[in-house]
PDB file of C-alpha atoms in Angstrom:
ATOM      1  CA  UNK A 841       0.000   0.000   0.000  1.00 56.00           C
ATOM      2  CA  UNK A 842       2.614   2.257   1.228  1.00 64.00           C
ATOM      3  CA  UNK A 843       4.767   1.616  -2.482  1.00 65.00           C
ATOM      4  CA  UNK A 844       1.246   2.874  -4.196  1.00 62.00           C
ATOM      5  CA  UNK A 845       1.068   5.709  -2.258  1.00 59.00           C
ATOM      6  CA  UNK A 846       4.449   6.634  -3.110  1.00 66.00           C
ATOM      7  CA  UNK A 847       4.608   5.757  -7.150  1.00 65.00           C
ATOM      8  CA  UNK A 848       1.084   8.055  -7.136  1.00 56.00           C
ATOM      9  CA  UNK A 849       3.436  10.898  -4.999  1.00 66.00           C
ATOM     10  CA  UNK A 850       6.078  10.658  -7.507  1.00 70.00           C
ATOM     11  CA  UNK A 851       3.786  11.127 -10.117  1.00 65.00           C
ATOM     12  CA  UNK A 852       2.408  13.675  -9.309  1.00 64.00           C
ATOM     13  CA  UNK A 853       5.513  15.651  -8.395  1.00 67.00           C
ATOM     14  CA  UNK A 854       6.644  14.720 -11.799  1.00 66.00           C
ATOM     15  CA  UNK A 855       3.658  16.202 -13.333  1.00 55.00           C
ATOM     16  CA  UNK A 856       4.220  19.913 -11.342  1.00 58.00           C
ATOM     17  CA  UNK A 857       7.503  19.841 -11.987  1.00 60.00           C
ATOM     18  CA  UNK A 858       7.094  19.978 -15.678  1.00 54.00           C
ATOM     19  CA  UNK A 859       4.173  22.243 -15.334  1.00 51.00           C
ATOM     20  CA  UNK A 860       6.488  24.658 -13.768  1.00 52.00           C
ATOM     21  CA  UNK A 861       9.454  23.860 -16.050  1.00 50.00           C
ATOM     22  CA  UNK A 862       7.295  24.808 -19.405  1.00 45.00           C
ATOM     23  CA  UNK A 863       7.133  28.467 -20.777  1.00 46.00           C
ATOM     24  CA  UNK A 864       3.794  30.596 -19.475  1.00 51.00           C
ATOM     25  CA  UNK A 865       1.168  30.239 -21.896  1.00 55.00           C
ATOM     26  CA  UNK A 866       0.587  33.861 -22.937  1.00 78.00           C
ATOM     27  CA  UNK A 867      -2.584  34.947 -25.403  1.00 84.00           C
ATOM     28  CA  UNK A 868      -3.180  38.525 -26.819  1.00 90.00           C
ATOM     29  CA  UNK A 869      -6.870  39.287 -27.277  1.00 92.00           C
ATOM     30  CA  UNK A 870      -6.696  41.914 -29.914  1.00 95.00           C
ATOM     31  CA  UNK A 871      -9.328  44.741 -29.679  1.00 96.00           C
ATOM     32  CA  UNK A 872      -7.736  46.882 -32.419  1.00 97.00           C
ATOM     33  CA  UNK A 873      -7.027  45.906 -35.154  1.00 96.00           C
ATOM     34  CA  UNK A 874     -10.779  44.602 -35.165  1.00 94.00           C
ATOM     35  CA  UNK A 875     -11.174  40.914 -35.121  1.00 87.00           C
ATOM     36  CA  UNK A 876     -14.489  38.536 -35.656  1.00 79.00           C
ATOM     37  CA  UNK A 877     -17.534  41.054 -35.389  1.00 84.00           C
ATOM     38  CA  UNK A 878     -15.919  43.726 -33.840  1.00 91.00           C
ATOM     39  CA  UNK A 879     -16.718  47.145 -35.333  1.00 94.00           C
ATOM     40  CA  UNK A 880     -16.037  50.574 -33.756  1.00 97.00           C
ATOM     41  CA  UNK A 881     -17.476  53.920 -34.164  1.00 96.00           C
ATOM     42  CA  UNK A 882     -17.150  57.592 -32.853  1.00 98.00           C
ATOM     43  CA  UNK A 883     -19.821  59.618 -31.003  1.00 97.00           C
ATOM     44  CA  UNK A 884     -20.294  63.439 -29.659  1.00 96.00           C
ATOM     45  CA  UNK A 885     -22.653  65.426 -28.338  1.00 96.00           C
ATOM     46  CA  UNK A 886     -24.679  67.009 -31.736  1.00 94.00           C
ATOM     47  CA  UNK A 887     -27.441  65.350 -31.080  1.00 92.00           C
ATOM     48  CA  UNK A 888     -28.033  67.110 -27.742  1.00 92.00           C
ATOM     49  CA  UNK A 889     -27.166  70.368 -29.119  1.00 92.00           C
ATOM     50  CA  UNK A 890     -23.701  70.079 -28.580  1.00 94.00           C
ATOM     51  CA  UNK A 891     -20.841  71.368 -30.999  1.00 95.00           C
ATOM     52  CA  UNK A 892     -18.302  69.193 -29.944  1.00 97.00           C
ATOM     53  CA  UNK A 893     -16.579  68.199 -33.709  1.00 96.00           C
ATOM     54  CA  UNK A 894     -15.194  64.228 -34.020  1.00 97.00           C
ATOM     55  CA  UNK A 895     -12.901  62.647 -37.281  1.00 97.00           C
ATOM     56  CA  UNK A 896     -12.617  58.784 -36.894  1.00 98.00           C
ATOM     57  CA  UNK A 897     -10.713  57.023 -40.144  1.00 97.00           C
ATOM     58  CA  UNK A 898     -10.352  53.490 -39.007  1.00 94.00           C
ATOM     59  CA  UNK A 899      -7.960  51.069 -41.406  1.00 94.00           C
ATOM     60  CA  UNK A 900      -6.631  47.873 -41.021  1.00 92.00           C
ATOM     61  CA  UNK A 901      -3.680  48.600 -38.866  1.00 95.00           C
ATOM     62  CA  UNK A 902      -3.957  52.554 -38.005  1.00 98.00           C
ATOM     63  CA  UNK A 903      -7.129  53.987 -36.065  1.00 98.00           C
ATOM     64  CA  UNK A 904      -7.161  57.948 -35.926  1.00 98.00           C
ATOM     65  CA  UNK A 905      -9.315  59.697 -34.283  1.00 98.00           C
ATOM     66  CA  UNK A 906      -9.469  63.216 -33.351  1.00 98.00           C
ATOM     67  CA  UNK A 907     -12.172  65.366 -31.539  1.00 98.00           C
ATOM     68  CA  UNK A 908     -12.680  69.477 -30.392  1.00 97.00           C
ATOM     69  CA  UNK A 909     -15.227  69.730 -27.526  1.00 97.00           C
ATOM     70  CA  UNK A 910     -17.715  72.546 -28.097  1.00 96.00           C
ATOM     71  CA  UNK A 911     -17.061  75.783 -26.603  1.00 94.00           C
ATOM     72  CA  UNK A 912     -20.255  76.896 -24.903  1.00 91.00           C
ATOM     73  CA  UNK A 913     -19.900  76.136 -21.153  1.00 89.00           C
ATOM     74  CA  UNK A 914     -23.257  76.274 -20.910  1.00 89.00           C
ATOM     75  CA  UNK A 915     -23.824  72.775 -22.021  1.00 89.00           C
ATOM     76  CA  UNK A 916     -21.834  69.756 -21.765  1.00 90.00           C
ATOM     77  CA  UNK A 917     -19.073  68.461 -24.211  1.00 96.00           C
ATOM     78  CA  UNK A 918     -18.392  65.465 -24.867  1.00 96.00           C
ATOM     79  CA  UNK A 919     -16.857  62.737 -27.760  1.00 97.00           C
ATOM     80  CA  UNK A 920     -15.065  59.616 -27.796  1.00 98.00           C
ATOM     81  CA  UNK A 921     -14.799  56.317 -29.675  1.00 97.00           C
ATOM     82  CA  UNK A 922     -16.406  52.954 -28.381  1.00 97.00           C
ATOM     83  CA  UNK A 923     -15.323  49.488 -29.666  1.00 97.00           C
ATOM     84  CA  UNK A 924     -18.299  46.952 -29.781  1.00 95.00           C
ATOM     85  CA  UNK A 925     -17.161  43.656 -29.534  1.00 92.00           C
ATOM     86  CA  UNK A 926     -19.987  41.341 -29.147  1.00 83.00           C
ATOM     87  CA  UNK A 927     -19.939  38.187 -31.158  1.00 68.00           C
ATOM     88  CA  UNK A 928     -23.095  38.181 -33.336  1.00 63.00           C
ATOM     89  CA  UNK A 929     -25.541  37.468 -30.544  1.00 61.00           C
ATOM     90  CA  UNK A 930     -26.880  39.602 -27.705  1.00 60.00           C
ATOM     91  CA  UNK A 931     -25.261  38.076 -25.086  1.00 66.00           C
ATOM     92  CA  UNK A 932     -22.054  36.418 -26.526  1.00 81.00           C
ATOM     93  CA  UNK A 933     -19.410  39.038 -25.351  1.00 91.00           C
ATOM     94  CA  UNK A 934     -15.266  38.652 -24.953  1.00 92.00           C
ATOM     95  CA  UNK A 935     -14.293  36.186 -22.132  1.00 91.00           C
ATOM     96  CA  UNK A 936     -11.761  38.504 -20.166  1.00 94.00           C
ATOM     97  CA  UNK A 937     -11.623  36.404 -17.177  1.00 91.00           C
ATOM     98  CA  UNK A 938      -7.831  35.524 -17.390  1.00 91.00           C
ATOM     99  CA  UNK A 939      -6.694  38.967 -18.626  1.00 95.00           C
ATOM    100  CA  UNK A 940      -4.592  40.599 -16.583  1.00 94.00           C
ATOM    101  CA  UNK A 941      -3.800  43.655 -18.546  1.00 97.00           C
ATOM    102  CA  UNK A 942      -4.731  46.140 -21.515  1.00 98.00           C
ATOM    103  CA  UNK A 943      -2.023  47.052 -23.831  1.00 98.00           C
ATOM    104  CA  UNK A 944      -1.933  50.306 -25.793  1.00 98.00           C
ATOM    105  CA  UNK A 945       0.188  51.441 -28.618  1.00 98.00           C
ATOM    106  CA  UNK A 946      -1.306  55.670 -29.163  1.00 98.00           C
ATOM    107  CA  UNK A 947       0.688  58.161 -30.569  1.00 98.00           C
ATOM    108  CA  UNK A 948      -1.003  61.614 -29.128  1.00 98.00           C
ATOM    109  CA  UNK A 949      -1.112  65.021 -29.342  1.00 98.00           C
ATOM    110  CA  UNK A 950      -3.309  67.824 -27.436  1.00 97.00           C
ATOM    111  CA  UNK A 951      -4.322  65.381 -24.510  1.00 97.00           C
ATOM    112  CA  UNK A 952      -2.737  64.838 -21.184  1.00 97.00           C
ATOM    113  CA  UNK A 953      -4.922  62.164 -20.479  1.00 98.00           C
ATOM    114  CA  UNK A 954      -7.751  59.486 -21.936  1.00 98.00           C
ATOM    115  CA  UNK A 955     -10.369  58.025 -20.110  1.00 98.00           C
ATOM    116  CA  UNK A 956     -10.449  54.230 -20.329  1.00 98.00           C
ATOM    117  CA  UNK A 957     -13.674  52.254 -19.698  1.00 98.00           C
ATOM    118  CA  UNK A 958     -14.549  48.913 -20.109  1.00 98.00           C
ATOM    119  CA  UNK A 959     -17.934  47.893 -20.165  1.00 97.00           C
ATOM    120  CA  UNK A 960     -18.947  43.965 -18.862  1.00 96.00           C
ATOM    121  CA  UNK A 961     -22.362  42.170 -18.378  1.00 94.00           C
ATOM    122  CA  UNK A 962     -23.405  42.201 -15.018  1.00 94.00           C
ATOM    123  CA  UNK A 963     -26.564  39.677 -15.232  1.00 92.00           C
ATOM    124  CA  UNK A 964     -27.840  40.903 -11.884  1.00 93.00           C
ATOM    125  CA  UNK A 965     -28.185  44.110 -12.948  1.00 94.00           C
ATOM    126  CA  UNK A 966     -27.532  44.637 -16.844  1.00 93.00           C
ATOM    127  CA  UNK A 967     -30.413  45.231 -19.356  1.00 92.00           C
ATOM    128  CA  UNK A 968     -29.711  44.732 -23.044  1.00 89.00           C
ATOM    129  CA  UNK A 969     -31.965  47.842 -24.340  1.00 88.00           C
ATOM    130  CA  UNK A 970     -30.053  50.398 -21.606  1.00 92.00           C
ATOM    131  CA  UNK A 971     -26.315  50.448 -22.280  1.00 91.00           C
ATOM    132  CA  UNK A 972     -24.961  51.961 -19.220  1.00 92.00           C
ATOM    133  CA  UNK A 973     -26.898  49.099 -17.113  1.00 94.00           C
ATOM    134  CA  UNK A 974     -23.729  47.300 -18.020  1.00 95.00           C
ATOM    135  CA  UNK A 975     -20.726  47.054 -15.446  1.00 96.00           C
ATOM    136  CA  UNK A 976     -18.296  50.139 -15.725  1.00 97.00           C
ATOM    137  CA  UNK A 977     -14.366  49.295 -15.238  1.00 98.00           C
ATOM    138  CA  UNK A 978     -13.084  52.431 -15.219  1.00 98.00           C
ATOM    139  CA  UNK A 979      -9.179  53.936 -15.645  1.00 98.00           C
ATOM    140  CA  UNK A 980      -7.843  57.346 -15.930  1.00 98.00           C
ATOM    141  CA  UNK A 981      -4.881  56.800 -18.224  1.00 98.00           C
ATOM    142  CA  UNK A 982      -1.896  60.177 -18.597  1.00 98.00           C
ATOM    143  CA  UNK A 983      -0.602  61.003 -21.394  1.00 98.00           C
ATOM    144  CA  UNK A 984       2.484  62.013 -23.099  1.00 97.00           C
ATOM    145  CA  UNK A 985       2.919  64.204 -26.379  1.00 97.00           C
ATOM    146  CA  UNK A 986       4.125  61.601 -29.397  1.00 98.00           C
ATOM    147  CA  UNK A 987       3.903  57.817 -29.122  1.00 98.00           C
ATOM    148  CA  UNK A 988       4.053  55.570 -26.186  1.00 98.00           C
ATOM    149  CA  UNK A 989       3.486  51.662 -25.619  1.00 98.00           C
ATOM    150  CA  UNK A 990       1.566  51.141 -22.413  1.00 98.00           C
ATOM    151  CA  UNK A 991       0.711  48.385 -20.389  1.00 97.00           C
ATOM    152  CA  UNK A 992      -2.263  49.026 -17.993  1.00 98.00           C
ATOM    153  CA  UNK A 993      -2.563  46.047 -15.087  1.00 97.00           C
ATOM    154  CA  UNK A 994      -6.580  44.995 -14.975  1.00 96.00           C
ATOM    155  CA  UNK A 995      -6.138  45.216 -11.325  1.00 96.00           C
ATOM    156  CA  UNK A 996      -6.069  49.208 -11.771  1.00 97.00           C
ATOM    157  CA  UNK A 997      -9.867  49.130 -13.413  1.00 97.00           C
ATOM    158  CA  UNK A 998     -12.576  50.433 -10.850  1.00 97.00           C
ATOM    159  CA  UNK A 999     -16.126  50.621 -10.629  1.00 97.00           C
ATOM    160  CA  UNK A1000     -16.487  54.521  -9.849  1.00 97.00           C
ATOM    161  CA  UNK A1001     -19.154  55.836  -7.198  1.00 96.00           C
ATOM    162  CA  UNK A1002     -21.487  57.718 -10.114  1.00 96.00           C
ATOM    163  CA  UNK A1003     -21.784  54.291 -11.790  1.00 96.00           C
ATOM    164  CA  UNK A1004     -23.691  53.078  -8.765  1.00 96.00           C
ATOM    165  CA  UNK A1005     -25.502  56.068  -7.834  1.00 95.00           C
ATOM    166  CA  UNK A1006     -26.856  57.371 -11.603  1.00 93.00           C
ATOM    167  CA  UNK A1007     -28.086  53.782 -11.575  1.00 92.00           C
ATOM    168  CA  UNK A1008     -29.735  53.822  -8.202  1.00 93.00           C
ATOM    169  CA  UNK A1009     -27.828  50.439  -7.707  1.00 94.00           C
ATOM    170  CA  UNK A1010     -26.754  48.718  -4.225  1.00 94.00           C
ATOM    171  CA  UNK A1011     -23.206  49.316  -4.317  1.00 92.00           C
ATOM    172  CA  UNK A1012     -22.274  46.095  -2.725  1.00 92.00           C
ATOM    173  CA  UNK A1013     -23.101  44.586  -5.739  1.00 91.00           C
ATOM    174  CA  UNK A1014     -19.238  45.547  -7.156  1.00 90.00           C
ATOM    175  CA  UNK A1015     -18.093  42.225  -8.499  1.00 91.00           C
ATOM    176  CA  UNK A1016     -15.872  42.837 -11.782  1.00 89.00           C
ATOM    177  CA  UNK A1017     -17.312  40.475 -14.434  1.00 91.00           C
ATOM    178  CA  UNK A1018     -14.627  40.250 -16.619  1.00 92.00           C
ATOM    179  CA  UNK A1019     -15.897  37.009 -17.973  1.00 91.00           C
ATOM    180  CA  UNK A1020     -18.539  39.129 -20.066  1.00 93.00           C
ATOM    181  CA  UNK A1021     -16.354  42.146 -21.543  1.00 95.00           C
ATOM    182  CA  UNK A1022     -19.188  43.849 -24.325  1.00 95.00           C
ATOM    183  CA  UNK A1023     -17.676  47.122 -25.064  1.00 96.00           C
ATOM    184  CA  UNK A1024     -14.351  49.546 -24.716  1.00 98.00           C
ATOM    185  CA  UNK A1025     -14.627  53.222 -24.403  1.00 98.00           C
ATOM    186  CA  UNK A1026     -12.098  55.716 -24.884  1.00 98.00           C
ATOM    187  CA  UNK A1027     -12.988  59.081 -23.841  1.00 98.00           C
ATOM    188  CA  UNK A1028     -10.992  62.471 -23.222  1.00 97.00           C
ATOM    189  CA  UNK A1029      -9.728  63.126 -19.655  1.00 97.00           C
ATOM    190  CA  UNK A1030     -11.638  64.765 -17.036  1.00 96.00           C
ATOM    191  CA  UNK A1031     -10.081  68.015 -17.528  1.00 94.00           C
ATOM    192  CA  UNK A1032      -9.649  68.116 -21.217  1.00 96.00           C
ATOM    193  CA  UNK A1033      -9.508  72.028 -22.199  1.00 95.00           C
ATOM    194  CA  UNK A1034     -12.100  72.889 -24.427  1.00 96.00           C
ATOM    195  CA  UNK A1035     -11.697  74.454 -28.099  1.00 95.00           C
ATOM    196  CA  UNK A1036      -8.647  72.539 -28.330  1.00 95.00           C
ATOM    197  CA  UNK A1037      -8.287  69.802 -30.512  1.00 97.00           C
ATOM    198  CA  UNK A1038      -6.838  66.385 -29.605  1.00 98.00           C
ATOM    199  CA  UNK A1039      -5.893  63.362 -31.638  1.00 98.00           C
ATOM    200  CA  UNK A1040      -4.820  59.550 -30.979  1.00 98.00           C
ATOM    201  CA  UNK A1041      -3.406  57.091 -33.284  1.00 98.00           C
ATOM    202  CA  UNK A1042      -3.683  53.409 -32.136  1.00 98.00           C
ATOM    203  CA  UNK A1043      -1.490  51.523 -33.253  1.00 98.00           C
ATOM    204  CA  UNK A1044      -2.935  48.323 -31.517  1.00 97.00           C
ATOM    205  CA  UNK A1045      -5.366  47.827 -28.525  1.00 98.00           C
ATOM    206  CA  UNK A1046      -5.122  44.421 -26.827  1.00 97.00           C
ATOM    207  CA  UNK A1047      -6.186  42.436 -23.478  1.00 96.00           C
ATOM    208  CA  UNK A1048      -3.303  40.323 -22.661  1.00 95.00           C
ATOM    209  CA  UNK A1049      -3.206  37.091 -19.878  1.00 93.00           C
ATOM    210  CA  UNK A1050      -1.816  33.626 -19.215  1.00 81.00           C
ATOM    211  CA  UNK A1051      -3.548  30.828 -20.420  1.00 64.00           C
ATOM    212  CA  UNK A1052      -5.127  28.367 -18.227  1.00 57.00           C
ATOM    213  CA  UNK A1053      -5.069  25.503 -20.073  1.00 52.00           C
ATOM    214  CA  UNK A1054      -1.593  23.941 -18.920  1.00 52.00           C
ATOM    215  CA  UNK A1055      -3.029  24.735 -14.979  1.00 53.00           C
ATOM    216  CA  UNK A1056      -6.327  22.480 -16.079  1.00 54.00           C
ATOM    217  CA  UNK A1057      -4.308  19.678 -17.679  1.00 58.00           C
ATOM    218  CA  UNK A1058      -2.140  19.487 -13.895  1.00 54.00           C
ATOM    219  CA  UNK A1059      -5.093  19.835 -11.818  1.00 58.00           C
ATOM    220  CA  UNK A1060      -7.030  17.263 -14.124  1.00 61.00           C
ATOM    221  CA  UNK A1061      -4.637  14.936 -13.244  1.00 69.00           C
ATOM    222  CA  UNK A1062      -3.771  15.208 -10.032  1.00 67.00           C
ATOM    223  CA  UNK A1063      -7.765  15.260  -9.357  1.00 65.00           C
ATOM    224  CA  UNK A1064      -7.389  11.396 -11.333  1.00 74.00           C
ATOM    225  CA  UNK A1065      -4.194  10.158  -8.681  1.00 63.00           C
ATOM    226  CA  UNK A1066      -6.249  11.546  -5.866  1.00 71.00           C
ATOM    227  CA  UNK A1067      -9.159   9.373  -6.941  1.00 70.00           C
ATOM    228  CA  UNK A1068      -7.514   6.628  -7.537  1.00 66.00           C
ATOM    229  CA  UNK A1069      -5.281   6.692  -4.317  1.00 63.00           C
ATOM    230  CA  UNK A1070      -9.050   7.022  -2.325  1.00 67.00           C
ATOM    231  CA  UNK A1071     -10.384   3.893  -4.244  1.00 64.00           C
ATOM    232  CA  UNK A1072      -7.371   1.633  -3.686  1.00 62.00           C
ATOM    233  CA  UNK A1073      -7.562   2.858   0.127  1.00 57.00           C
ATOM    234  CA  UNK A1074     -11.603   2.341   0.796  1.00 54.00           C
ATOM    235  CA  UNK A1075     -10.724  -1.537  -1.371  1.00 61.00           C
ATOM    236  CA  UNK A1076      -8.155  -2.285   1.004  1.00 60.00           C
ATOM    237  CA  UNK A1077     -10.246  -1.234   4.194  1.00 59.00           C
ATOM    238  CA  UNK A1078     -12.526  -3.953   2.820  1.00 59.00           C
ATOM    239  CA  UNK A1079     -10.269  -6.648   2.969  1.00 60.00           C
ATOM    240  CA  UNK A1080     -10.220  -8.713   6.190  1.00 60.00           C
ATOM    241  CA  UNK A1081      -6.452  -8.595   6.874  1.00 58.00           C
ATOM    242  CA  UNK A1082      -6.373  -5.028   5.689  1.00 49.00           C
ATOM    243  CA  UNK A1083      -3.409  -6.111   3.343  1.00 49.00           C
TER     244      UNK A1083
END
């Protein structure tokens, strides 16, 4: 019994130790340049009577988008670009539960900062027909003049207070739901000067994480020597001489 016990041990310390010995299983989840049904457009404030002026050429491997929010201070300005990247149906949206951070390639000019939001399905709360129902994952990302590579950790994303409170919703509900990721939003920063305009060039947008798979194949198997060491135990305890 005891030699069982330890050929299943071995095993199993055989099957971490290659586990840890292979190279990390990276993927890249590309959110520009578009991929499957992905599409992307550019919004402003027009049709509330809003001047705020937008530009959005999108190619295969350059985005550019520029925007000049409206003068009047009277009103609100606004503008920004949202990526839609549902999957054909309703509710088949990006699986974003292993990411671990958003990569940006932007070359800008006029901005000191972008807003960053990310926006998941939160089935206790999301309706379909009323956008901001879904989940907000929110990041205020600076700027510098010219282009940068950056590399935002997912861990930096938060739900901000107004997402709870425009929605009149419970704000212990603040679980992430990154396993439902149906829309990114870039908009200017929170102090963007008006009559001024801005422009980014992306390069490439991109989730990036470490796949699970290798994990599931180690704990797969060491689920199967557990088993097995159980059965060949409770057999044993049924024998009369416990041998």
């Amino acid at each position: 019994m005891r030699k069982t016990y330890a050929i299943l041990a071995l095993i199993a310390a055989l099957v971490v130790g290659v586990y840890l010995a292979l190279p990390k299983g990276d993927f890249v989840e590309s959110v520009f340049p578009l991929e499957k049904t992905a599409s992307v457009l550019a919004y402003d404030d027009k049709s509330d009577g809003g001047s705020s002026d937008v530009r959005l050429e999108a190619g295969d491997s350059l985005l550019s988008f520029s925007c000049n929010l409206g003068l009047d201070t009277a009103r609100g300005a606004w503008c920004g670009l949202v990526f839609d990247l549902s999957q054909g149906d309703e509710r088949e949206y990006r699986n974003w539960t292993f990411v671990d951070s958003v990569v940006l390639d932007v070359d800008a000019h006029g901005t000191k900062e972008i807003l960053m939001k990310i926006w998941t399905y939160d089935p206790d709360v999301t309706k379909l027909d009323e956008p901001r129902t879904f989940k907000l994952l929110l990041k205020e990302i600076p700027l510098a003049e010219g282009f940068q590579h950056l590399v935002i950790p997912m861990e930096q994303f938060y739900t901000p207070d107004f997402w709870f409170t425009d929605g009149n919703i419970d704000p212990s509900m603040d679980r992430r739901h990154q396993e439902a990721v149906a829309r990114v939003e870039i908009a200017p920063g929170w102090n963007q000067e008006r009559g001024r305009e801005f422009s980014l060039k992306f390069h490439g947008i991109s989730a990036k994480g470490i796949s699970n798979f290798g994990f599931g194949v180690v704990l797969f198997i060491i689920l199967t020597l557990t088993i097995v060491a159980i059965g060949r135990k409770h057999s044993d305890d049924k024998k009369p001489d416990g041998k």
